[in-house]
Every structure is written in C-alpha cells, then in structure tokens.
PDB file of C-alpha atoms in Angstrom:
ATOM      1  CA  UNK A   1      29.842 -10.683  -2.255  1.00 71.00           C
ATOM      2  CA  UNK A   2      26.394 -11.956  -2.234  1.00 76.00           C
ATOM      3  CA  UNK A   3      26.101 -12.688   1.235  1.00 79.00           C
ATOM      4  CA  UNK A   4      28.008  -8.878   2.176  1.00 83.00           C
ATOM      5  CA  UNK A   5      24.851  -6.986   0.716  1.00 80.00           C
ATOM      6  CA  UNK A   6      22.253  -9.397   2.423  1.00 81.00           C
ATOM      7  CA  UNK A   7      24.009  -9.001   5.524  1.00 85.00           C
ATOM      8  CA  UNK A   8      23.945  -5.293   5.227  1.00 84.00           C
ATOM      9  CA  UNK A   9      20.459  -4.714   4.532  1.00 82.00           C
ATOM     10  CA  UNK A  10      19.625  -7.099   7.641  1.00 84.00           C
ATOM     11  CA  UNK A  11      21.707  -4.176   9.954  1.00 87.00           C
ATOM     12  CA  UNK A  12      19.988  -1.686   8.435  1.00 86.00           C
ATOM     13  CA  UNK A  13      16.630  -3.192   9.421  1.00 81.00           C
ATOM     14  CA  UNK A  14      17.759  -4.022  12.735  1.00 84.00           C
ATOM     15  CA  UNK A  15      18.987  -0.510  13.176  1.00 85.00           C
ATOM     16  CA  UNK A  16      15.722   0.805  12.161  1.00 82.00           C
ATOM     17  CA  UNK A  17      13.620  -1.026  14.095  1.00 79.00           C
ATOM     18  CA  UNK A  18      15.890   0.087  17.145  1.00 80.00           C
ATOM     19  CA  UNK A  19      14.965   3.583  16.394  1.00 80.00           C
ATOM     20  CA  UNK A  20      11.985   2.861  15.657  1.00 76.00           C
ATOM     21  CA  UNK A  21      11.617   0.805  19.049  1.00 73.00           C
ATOM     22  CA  UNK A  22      14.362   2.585  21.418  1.00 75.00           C
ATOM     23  CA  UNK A  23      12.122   4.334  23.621  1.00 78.00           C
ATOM     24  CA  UNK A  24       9.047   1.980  23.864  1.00 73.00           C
ATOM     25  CA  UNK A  25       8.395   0.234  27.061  1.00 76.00           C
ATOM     26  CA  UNK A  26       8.400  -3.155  26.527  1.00 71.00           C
ATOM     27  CA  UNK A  27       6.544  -3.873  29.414  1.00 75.00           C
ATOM     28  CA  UNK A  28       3.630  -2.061  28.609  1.00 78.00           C
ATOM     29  CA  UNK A  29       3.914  -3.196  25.218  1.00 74.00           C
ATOM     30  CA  UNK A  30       3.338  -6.895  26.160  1.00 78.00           C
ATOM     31  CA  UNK A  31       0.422  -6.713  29.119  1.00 82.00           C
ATOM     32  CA  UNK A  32      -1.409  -4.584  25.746  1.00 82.00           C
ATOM     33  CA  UNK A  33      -0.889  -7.214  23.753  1.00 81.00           C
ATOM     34  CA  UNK A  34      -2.156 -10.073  26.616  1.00 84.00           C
ATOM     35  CA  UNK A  35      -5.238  -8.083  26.685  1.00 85.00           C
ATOM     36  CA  UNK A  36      -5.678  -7.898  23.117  1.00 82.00           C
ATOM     37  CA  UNK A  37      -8.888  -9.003  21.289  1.00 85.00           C
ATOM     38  CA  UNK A  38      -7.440 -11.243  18.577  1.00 86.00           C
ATOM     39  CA  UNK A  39     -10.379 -12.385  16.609  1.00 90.00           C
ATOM     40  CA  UNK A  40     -10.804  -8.930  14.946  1.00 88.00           C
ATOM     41  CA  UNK A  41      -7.393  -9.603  13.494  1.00 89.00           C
ATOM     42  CA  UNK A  42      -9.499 -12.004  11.375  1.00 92.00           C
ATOM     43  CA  UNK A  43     -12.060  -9.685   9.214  1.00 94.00           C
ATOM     44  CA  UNK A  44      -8.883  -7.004   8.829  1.00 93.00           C
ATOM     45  CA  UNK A  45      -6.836  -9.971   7.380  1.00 92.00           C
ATOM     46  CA  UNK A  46      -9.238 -11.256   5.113  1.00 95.00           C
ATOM     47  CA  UNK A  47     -10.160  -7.706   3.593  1.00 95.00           C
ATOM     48  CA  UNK A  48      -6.494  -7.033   3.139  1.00 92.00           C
ATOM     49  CA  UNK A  49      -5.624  -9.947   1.755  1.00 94.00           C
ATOM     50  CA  UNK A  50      -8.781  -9.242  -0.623  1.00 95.00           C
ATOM     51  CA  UNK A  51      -7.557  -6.020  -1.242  1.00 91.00           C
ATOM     52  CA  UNK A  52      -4.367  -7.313  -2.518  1.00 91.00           C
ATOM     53  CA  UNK A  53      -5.750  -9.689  -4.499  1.00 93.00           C
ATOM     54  CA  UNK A  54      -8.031  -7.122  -6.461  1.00 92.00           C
ATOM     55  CA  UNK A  55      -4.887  -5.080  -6.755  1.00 90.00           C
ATOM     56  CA  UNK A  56      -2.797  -7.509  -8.281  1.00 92.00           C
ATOM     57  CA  UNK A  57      -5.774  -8.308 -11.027  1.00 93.00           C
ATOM     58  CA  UNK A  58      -5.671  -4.593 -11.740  1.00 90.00           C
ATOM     59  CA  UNK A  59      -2.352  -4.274 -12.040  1.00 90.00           C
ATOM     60  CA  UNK A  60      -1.630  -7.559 -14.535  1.00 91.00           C
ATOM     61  CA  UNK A  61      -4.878  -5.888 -16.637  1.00 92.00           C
ATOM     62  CA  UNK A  62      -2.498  -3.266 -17.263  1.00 91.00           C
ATOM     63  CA  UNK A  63       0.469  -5.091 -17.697  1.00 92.00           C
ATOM     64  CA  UNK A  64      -1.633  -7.256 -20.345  1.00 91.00           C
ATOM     65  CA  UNK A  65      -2.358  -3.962 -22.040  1.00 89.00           C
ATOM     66  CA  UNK A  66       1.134  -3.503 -22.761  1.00 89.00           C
ATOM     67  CA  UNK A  67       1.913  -7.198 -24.486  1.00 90.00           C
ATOM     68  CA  UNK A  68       3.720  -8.071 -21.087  1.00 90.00           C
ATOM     69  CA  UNK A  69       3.107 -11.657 -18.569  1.00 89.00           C
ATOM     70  CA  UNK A  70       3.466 -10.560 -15.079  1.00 90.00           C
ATOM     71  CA  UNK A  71       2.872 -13.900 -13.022  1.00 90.00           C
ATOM     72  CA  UNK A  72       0.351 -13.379 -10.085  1.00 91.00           C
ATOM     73  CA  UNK A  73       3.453 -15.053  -7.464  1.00 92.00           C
ATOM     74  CA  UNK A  74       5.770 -12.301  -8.366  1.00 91.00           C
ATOM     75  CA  UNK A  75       2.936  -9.359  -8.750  1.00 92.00           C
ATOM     76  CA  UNK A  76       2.091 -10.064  -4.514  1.00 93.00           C
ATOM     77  CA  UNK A  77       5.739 -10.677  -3.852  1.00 91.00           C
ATOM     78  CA  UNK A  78       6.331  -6.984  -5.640  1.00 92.00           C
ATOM     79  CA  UNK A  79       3.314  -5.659  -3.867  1.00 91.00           C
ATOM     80  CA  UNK A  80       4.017  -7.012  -0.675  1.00 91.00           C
ATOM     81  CA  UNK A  81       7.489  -5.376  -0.740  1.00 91.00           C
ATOM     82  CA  UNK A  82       6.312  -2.205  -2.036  1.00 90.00           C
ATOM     83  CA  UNK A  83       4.219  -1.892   1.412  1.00 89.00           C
ATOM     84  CA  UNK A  84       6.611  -2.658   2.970  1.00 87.00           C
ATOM     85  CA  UNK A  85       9.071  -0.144   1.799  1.00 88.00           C
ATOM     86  CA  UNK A  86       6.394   2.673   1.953  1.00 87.00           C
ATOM     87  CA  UNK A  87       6.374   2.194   5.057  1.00 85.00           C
ATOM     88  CA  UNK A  88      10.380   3.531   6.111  1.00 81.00           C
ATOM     89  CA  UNK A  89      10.181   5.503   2.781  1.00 85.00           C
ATOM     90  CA  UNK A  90       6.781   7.584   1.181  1.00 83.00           C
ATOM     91  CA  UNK A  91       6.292   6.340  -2.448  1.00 83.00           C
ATOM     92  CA  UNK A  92       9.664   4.327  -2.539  1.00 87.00           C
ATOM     93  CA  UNK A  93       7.145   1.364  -2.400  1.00 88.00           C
ATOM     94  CA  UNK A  94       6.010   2.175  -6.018  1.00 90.00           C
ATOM     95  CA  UNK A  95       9.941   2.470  -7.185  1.00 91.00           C
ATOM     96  CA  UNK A  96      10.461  -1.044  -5.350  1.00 91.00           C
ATOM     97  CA  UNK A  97       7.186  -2.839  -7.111  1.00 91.00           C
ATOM     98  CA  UNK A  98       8.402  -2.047 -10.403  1.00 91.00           C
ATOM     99  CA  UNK A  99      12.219  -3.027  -9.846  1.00 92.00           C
ATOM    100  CA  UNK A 100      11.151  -6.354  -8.456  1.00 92.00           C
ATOM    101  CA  UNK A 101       8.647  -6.948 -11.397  1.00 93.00           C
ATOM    102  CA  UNK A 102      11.484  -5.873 -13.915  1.00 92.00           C
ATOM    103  CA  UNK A 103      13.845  -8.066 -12.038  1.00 91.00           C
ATOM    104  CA  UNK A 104      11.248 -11.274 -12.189  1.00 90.00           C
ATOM    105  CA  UNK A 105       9.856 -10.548 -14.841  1.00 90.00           C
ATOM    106  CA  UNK A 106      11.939  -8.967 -17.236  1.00 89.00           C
ATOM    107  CA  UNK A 107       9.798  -5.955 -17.644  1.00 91.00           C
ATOM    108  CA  UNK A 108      10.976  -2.656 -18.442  1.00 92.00           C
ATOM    109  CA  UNK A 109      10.890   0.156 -15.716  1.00 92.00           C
ATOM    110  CA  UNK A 110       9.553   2.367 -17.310  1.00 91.00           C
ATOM    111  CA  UNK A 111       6.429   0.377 -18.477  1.00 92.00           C
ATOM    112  CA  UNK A 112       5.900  -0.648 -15.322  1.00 91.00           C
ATOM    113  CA  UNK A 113       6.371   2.579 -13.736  1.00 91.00           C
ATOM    114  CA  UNK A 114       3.503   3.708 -16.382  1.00 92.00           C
ATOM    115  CA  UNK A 115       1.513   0.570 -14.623  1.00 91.00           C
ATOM    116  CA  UNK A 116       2.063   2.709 -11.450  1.00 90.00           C
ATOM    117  CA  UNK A 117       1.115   6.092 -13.139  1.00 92.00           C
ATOM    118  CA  UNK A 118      -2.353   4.841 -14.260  1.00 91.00           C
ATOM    119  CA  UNK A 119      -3.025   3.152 -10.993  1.00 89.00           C
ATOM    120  CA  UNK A 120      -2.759   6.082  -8.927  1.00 89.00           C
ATOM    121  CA  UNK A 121      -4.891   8.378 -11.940  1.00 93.00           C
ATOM    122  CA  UNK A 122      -7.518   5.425 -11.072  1.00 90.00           C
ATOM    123  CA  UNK A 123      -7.288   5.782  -7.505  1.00 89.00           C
ATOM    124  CA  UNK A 124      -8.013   9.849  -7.756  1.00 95.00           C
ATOM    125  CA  UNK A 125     -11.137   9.139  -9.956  1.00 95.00           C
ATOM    126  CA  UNK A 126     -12.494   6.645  -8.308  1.00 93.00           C
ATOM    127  CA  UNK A 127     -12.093   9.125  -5.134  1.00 95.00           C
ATOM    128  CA  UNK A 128     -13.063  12.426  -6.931  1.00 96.00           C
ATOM    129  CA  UNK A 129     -16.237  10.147  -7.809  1.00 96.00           C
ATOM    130  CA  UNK A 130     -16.869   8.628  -4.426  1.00 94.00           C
ATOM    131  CA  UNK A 131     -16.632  12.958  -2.518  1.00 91.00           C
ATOM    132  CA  UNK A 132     -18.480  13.924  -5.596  1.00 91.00           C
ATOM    133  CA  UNK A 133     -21.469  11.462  -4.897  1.00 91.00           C
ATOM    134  CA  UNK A 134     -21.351  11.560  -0.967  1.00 88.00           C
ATOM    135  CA  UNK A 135     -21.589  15.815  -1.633  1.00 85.00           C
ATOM    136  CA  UNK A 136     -24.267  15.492  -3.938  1.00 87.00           C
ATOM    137  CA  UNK A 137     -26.134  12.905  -1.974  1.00 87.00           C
ATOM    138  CA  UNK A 138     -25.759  15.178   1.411  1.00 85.00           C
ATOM    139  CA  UNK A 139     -26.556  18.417  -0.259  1.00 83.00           C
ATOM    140  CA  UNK A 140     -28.443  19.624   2.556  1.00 86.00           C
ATOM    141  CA  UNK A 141     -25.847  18.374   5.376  1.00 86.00           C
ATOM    142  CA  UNK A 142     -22.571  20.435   3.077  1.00 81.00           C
ATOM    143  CA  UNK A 143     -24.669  23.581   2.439  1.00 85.00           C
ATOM    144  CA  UNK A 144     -25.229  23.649   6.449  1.00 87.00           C
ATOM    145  CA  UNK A 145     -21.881  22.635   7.365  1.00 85.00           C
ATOM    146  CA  UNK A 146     -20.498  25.607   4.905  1.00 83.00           C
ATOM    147  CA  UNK A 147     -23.228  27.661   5.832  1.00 86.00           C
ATOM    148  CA  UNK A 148     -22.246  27.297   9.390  1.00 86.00           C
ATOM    149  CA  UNK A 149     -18.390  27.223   9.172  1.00 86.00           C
ATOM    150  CA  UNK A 150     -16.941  28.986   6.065  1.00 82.00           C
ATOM    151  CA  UNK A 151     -19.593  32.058   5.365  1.00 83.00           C
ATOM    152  CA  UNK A 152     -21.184  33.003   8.741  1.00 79.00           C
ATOM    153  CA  UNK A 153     -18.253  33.068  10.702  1.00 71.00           C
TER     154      UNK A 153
END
C-alpha cells in the first residue's frame, strides 16, 4: 500500500512539471543554459544555504522555548520541503514543515504551527524596522518622491 501512495505522488509531480513545462522550447532552453555563467551559482548557493542555516537556529530557539528537541537533520529536511511545497502551493510550505517535524519528531502541530506563527510576526518586525529606518534615513528623498507623486499631481 506503501509503494501505491509513493507512486502516486511521483505522477503527480511528473504531471506538474508537464504543465509546468508543456509549452517551453526545449531548444532554446538548452543553448541558454550553454551560455550560462555558472560561477555566480556559487555566492547564491552559499547565501542560501546560510540562510537556511540561520533559519533552522531560529526555529529550534523556539522549539527549545516550548520544552521540545527538534534535531537540526530533520529541521532542514522540514525546511527544505516546505520550499519546496510553497512553491506549487502559497503557504502550504508552512503546513508541510510542521507535519514533517511532528512526524520526526513527535511534536505537536499545533506547537509547531505556533513556531510558524512567531516566525512570520519576526519577519514583519524585522521588516517594519528595516522601511522604518531606510524612511527615516532618506527623509529628504520620501518627502520629494511624495511631494512629487502623491500631493502635486
């Protein structure tokens, strides 16, 4: 029965990727690709791969909050995934990180869905923070730009 759901979920990704790739010309696709640049692949790799990292130490801070051991191999496996996922469905990558965590890790959903929560709160501070110090910094630069776009015309 195993083997029926793993086999399903492969045709589902093939079918996507055929809709996602019917109408792309393959040809042009792979003379692109020849003339790529490759060695800029390396600086975006190691910042992502950062990125996740930094992530992952966030995220087991706040599992450690709530008396919980979230091991850093299945934290990447869940974020990794989670990408993934986000990427065929909009926020069903935060829905898959915390049913692979409570899967591995025997964490309940709904703690780690409040993991989730308080990342994302994080996120919008650290951004309301960031716009409110780039406005403030560039006072003279907003109060033209508004000047010149919202009020005069």
């Amino acid at each position: 029965m195993k083997w029926l759901k793993h086999i399903f979920l492969a045709a589902a990704g093939l079918a996507l990727l055929w809709v996602a790739w019917g109408n792309l010309p393959l040809h042009d696709l792979g003379q692109q690709l020849s003339n790529a640049n490759y060695w800029l692949i390396i600086p975006v790799f190691a910042v992502t791969i950062f990125g996740y990292f930094v992530r992952i130490q966030r995220w087991q801070i706040l599992y450690k909050n709530l008396n919980q051991q979230v091991s850093t191999r299945s934290a990447w496996i869940s974020l990794s995934a989670g990408y993934l996922v986000s990427y065929a469905i909009p926020r069903g990558g935060e829905v898959t990180r915390c049913l692979l965590i409570k899967r591995y890790n025997n964490v309940p959903f709904s703690q780690s869905l409040a993991t989730v929560i308080m990342e994302r709160l994080m996120d919008i501070m650290v951004l309301f923070i960031l716009v409110l110090s780039i406005s403030v910094l560039n006072v003279q630069q907003m109060t033209t730009f508004f000047q010149q776009n919202i009020f005069s015309p």
